[in-house]
Short mmCIF file of C-alpha atoms and ligand atoms in Angstrom, two decimals:
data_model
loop_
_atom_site.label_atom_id
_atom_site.label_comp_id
_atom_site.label_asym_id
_atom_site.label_seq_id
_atom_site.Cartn_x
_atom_site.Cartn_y
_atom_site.Cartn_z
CA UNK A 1 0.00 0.00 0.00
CA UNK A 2 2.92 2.48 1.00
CA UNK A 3 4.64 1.50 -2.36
CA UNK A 4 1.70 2.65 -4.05
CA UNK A 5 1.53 5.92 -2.40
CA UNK A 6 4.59 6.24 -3.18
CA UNK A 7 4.13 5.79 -7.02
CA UNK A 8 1.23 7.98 -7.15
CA UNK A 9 3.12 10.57 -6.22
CA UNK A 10 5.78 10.16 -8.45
CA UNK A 11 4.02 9.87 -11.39
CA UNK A 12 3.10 13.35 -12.67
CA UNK A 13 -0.16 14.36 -14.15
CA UNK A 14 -0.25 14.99 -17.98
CA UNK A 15 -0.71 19.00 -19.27
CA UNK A 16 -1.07 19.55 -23.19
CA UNK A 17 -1.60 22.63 -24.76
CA UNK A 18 -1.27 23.94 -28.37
CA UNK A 19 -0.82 26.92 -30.49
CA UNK A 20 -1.87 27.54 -34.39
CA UNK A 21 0.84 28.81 -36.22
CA UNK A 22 -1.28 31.69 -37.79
CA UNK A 23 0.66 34.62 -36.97
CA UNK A 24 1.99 36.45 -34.50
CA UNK A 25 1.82 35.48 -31.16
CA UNK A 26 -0.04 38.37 -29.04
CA UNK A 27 -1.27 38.94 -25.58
CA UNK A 28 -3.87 36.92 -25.43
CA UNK A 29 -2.04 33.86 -26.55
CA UNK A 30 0.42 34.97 -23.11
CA UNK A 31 -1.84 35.20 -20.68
CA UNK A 32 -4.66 32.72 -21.68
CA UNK A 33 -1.88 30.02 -22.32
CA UNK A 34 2.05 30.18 -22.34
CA UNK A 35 2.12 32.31 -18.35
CA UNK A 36 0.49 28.82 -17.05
CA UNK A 37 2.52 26.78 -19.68
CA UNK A 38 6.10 28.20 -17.60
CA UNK A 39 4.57 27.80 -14.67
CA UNK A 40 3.49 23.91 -14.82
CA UNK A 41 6.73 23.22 -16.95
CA UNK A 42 8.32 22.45 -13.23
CA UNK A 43 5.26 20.52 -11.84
CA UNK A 44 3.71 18.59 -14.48
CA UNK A 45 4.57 16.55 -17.48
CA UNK A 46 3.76 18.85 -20.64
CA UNK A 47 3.57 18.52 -24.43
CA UNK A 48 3.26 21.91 -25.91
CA UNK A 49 2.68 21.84 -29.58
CA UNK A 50 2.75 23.82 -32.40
CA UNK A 51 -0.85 22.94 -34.57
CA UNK A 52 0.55 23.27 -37.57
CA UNK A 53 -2.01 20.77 -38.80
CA UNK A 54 -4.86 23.20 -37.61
CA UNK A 55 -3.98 26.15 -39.17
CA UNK A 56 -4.54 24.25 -42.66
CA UNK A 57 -8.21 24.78 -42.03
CA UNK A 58 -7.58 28.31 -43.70
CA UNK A 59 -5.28 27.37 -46.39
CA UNK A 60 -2.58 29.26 -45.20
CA UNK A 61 0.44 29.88 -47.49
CA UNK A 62 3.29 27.27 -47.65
CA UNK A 63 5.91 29.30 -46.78
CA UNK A 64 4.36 32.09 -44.68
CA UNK A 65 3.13 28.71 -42.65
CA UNK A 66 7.04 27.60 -42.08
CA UNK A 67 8.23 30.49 -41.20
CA UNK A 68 5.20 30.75 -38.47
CA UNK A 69 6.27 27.73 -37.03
CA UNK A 70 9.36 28.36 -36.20
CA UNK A 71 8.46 31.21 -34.74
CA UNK A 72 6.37 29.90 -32.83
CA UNK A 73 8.52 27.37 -31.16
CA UNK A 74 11.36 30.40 -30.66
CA UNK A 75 8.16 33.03 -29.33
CA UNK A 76 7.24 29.82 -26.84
CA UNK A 77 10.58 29.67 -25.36
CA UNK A 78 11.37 33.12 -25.14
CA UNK A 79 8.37 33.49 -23.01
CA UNK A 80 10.03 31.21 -20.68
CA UNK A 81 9.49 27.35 -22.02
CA UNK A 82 12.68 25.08 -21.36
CA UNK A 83 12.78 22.75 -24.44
CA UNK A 84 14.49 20.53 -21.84
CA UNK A 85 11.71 19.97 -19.29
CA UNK A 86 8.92 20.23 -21.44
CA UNK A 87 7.89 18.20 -24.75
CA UNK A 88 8.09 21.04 -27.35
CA UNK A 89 7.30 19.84 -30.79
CA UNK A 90 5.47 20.31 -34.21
CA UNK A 91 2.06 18.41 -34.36
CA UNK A 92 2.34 16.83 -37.98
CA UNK A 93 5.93 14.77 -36.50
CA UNK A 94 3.77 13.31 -34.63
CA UNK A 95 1.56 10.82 -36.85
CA UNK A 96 -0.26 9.15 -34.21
CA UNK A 97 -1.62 11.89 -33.52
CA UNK A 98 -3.76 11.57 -37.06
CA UNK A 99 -4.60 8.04 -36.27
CA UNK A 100 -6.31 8.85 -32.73
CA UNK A 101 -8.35 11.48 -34.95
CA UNK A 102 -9.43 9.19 -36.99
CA UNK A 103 -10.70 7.16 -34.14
CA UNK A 104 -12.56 9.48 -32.78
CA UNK A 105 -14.46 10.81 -35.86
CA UNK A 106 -16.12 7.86 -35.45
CA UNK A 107 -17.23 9.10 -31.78
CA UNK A 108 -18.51 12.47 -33.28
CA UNK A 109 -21.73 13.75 -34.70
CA UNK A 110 -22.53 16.31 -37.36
CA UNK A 111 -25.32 18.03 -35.64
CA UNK A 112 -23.32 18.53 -32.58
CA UNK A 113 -20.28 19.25 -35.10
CA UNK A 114 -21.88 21.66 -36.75
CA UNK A 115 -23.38 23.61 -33.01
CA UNK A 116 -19.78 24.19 -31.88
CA UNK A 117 -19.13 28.34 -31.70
CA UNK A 118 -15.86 28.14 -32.96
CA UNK A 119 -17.43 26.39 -36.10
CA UNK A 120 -20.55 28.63 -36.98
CA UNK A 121 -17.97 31.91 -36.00
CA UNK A 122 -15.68 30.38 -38.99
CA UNK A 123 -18.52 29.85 -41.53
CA UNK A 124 -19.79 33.31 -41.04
CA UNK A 125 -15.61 34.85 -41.90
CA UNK A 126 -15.12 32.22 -44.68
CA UNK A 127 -18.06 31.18 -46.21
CA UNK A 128 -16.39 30.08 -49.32
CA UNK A 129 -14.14 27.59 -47.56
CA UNK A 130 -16.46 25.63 -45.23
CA UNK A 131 -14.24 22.43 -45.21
CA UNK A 132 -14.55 19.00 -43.73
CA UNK A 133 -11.45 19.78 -41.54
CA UNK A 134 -13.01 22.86 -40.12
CA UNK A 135 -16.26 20.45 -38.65
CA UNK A 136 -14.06 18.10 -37.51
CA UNK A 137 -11.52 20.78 -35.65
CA UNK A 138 -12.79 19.86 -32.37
CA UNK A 139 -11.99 16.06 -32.81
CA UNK A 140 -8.41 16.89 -34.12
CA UNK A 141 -8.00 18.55 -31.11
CA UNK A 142 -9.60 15.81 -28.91
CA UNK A 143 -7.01 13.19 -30.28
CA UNK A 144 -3.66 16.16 -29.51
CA UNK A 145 -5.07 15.87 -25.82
CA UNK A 146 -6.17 12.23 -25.43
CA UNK A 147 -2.83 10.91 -27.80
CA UNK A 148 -0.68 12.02 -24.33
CA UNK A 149 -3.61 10.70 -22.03
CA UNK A 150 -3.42 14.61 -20.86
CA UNK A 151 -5.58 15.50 -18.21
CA UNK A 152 -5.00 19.40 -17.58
CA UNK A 153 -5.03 21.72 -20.86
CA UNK A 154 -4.47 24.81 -20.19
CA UNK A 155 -5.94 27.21 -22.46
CA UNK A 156 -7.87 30.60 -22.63
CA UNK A 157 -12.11 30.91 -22.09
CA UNK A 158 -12.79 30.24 -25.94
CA UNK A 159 -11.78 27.24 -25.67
CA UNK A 160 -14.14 25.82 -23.01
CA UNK A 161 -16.43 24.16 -25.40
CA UNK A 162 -13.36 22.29 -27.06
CA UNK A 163 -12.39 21.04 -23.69
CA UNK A 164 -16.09 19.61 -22.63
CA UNK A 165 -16.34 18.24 -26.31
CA UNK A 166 -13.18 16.39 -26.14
CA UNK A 167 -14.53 14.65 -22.18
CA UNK A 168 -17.28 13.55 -24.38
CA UNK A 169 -15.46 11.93 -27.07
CA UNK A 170 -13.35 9.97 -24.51
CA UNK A 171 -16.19 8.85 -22.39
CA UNK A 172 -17.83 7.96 -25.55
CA UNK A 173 -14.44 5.97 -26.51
CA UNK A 174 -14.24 4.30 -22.77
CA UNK A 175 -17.53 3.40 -22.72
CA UNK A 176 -17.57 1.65 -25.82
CA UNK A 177 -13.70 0.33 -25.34
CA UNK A 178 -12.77 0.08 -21.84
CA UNK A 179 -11.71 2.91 -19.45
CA UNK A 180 -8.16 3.82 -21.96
CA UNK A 181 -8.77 7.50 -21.99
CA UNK A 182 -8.61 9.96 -19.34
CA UNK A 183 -11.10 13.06 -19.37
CA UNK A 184 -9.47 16.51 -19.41
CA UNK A 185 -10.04 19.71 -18.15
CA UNK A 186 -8.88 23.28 -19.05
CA UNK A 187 -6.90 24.69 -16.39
CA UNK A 188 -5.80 27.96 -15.33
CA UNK A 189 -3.94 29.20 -12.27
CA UNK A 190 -6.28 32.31 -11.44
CA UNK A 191 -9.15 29.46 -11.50
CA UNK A 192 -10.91 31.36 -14.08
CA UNK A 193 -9.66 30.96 -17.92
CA UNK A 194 -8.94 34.36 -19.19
CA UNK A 195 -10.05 36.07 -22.20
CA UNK A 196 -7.76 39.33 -23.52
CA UNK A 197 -10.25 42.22 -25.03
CA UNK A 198 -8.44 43.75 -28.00
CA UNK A 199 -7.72 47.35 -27.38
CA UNK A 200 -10.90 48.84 -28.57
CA UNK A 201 -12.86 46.50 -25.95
CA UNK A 202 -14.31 45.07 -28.67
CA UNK A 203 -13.77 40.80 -29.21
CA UNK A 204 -10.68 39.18 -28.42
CA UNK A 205 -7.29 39.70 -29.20
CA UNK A 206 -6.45 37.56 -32.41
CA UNK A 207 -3.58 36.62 -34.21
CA UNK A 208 -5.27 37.45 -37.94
CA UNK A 209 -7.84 39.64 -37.10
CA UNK A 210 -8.28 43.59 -35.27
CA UNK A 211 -4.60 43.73 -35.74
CA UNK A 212 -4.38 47.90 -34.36
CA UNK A 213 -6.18 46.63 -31.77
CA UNK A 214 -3.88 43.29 -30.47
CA UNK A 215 -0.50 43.45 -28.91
CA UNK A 216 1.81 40.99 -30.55
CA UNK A 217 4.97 40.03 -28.28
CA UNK A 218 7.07 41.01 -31.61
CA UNK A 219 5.35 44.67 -31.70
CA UNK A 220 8.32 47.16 -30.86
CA UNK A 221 7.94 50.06 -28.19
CA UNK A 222 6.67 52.23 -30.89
CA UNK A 223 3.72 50.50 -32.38
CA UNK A 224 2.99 49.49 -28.52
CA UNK A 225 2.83 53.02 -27.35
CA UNK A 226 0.65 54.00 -30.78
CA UNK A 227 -1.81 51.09 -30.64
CA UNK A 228 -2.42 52.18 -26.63
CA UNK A 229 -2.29 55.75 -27.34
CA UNK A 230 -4.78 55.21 -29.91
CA UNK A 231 -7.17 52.76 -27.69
CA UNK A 232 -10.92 53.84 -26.97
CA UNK A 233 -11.67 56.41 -24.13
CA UNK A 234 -14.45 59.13 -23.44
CA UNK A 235 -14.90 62.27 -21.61
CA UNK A 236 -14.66 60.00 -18.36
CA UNK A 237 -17.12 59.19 -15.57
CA UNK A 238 -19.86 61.66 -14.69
CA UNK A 239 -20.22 60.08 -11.17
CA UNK A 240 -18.29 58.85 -8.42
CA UNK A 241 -17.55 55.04 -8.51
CA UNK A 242 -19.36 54.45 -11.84
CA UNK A 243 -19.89 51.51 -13.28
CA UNK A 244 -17.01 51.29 -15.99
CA UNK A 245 -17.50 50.46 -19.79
CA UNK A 246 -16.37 47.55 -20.84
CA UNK A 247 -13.22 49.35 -23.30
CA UNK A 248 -11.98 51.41 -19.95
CA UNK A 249 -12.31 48.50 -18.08
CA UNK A 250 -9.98 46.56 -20.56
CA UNK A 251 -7.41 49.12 -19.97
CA UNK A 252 -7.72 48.59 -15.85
CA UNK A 253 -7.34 44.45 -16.64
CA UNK A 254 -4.11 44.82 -19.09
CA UNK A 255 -2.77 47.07 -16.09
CA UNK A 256 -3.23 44.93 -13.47
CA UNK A 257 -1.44 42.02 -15.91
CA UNK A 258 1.70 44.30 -16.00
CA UNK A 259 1.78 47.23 -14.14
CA UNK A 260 2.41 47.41 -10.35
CA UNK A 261 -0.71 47.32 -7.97
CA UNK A 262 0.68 50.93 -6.69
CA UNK A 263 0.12 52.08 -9.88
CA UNK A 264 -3.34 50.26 -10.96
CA UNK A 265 -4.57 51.51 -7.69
CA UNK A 266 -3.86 55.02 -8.23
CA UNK A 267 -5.74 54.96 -11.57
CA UNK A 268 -8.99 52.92 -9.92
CA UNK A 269 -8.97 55.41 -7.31
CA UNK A 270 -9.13 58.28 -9.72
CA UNK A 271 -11.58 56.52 -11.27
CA UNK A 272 -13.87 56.54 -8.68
CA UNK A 273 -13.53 59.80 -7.35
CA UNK A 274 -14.18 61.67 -10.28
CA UNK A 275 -17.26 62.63 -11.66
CA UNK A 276 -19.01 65.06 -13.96
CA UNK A 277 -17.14 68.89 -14.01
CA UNK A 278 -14.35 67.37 -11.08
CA UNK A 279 -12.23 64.25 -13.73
CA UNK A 280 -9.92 63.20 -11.56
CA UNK A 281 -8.55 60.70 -14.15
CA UNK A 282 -6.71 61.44 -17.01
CA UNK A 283 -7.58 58.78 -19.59
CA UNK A 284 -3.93 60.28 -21.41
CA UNK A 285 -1.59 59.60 -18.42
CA UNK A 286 -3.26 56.13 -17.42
CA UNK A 287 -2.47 55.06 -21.61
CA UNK A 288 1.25 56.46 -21.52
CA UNK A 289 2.08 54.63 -18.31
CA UNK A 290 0.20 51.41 -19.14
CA UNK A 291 2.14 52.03 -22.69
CA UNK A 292 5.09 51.86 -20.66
CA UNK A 293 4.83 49.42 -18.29
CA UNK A 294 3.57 47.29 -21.67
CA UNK A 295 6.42 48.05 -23.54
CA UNK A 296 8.86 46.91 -20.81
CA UNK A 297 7.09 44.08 -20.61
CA UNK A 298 7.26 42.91 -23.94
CA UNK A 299 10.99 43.87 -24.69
CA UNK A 300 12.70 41.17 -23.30
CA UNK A 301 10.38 38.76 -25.00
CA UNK A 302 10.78 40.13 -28.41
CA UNK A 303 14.53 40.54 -28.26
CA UNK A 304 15.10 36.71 -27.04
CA UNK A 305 12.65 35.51 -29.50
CA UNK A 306 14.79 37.25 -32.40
CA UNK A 307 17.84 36.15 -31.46
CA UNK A 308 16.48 32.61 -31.05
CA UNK A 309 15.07 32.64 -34.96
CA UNK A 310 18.34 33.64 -36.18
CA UNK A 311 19.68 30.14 -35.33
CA UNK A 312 17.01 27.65 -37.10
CA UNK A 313 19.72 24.80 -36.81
CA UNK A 314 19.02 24.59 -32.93
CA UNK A 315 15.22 25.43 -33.22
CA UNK A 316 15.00 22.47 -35.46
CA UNK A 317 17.01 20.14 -33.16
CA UNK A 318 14.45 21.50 -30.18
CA UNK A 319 11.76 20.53 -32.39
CA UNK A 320 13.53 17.22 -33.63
CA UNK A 321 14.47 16.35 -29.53
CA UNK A 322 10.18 17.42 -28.58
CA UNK A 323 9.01 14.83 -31.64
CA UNK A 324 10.96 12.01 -30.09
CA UNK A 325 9.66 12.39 -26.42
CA UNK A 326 6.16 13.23 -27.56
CA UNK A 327 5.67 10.35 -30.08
CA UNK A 328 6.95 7.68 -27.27
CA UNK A 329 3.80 8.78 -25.08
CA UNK A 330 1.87 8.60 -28.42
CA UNK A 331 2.66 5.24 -29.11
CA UNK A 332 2.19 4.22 -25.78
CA UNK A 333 -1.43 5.63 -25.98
CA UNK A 334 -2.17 4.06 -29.56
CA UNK A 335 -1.00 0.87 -28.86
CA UNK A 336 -3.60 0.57 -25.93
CA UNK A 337 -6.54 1.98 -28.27
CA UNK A 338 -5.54 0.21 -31.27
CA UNK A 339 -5.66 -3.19 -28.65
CA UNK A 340 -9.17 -2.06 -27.11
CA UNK A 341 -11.13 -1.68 -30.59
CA UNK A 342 -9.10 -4.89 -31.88
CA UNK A 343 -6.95 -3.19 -34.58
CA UNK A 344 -3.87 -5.64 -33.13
CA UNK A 345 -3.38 -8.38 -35.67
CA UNK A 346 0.41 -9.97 -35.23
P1 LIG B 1 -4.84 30.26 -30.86
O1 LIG B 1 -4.22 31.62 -30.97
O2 LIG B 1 -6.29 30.26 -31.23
O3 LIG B 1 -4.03 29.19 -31.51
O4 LIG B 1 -4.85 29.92 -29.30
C1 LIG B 1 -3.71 29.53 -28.59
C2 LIG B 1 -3.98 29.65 -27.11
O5 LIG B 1 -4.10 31.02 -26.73
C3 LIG B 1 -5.29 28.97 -26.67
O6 LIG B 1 -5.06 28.38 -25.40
C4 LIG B 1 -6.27 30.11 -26.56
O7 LIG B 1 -7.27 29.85 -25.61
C5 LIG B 1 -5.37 31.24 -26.08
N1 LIG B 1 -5.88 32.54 -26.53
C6 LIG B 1 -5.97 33.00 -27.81
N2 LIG B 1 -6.48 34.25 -27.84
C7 LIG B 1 -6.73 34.60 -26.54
C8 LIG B 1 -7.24 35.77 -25.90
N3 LIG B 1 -7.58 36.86 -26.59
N4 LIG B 1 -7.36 35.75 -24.54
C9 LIG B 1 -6.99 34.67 -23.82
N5 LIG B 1 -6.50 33.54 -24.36
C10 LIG B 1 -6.37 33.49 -25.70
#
């Protein structure tokens, strides 16, 4: 019994989590996924991936799409990843992963397919390219998390449904199969998953689209400062403590990500004892010193992430070393599925 205890606390639980080589990495992308990725790098066994397989749902250019994905990799481990302790790899090395997918389409529905947000969001921005690997996105992603046997993902609020799609697909699986696949959950630190506004309050930061609006970690201090400078305000509140709207708010939350609490607090308190004919806060100073605090921020990201994509020979040996250790858990995982639907011949 003590031996067992033992074990169990050994053995560490699974994390996976994924990126789309699309574009730039922003904001969002930081603080919805790759803060928690550095943190759980120490406590957890992860597989971070680049979904270069994803992204194909758009029909991205060929080279545009290579030179994302590296980087991608060099933007993940600039923001802190150690190649070392983590599995960081490209999702089409992996092949198993493609094989689990197919699996599972057989666990998936159209009709349910065809509710998911992320879906109907995409048919209404590219009508003319409603493709069969768009439906099935949400079962390609179900196989990247159940190929590791992962049972924490952390990822940011829009990708909730995702997470509670891929549970059903496994219990669907176990049910039918045997208890093989573990069901996971999206994680955050705070508790809460957490969604970046873009600048003008309006949707979410993006890598493709409200681009004035979405900090990239490769934007310099200039285009920082302008896209901050340039954010939505108004004349500011015409009573004390009112309620905020939602683009002011937004301002107050990328503060409090990366300004000091001294300094957020001054701002809230200004807030909240100004009102009409006495404005206390000046909308100006709060947007320079968040555009400062911002640009700090982001500096030592962006300069490490250049230097690390001038040397692709060692970003592809990363990538080559995060294959290796992320297909041997693969296999692993496919060689108990393949056994529990009775695809094991010799
Ligand atoms: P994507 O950029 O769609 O490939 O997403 C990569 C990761 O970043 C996922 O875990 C998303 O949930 C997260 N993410 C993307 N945009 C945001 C955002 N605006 N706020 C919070 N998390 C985000």
């Amino acid at each position: 019994m003590k031996k067992r205890l033992i074990f169990a606390a050994m053995v560490k639980e699974v994390v996976l989590s994924g990126i789309r080589p699309t574009g730039f990495l922003h904001l969002g992308n930081y603080f919805g996924a790759m803060r928690n990725y550095v943190r759980m790098q120490d406590e957890f066994n992860c597989y971070f991936f680049v979904a270069n397989w994803h992204s194909l749902t758009t029909h991205p250019d060929t080279k545009e799409l290579q030179a994302n994905v590296l980087r991608v990799i060099a933007e993940n481990i600039a923001c802190g990843l150690d190649p070392e302790k983590v599995a960081l790899y490209v999702q089409s090395d992996v092949p198993q992963i493609a094989e689990l997918y197919l699996y599972l389409n057989m666990m998936a529905y159209k009709g349910e397919l065809e509710k998911t947000v992320t879906f109907k969001e995409k048919v209404r921005l590219q009508p003319e390219n409603v493709n069969a690997g768009l439906l099935t996105y949400p079962v390609l992603q179900a196989a990247d998390i159940l190929i590791h046997r992962a049972v924490k993902v952390p990822v940011g609020k829009d990708q909730e449904q995702h997470l509670e799609m891929a549970r059903n697909y496994a219990e669907r699986f176990n049910h039918r199969y045997g208890e093989i696949l573990p069901l996971p959950y999206a994680f955050n630190y705070g508790g809460e998953l957490v969604k970046i506004m873009s600048l003008d309050g309006e949707g979410k930061m993006s890598k493709s689209e409200n681009q004035m609006n979405t900090l990239y970690l490769a934007d310099d201090d200039d285009v920082i400062r302008k896209k901050i400078m340039k954010a939505k305000t108004d004349g500011g509140p015409l009573t004390p403590n009112a309620p905020m709207p939602a683009y002011i708010e937004n301002l107050f939350t990328l503060m409090g990500l990366v300004s000091s609490t001294d300094t957020v607090e001054k701002f809230r308190s200004d807030y909240n004892n100004s009102s009409e004919g006495n404005c206390i806060i000046r909308y100006g100073d709060l947007k320079k010193q968040l555009a400062e605090d911002m640009a700090a921020f982001i500096k030592p990201i962006r300069e490490k992430a250049t230097d690390l994509q001038k040397d692709t020979a060692t970003l592809q040996k990363i990538m080559k070393m995060g294959a290796e250790k992320a297909g041997e858990s693969a296999s692993k995982t496919l060689t108990l599925v393949r056994s529990a639907i009775g695809m094991n011949y010799y």
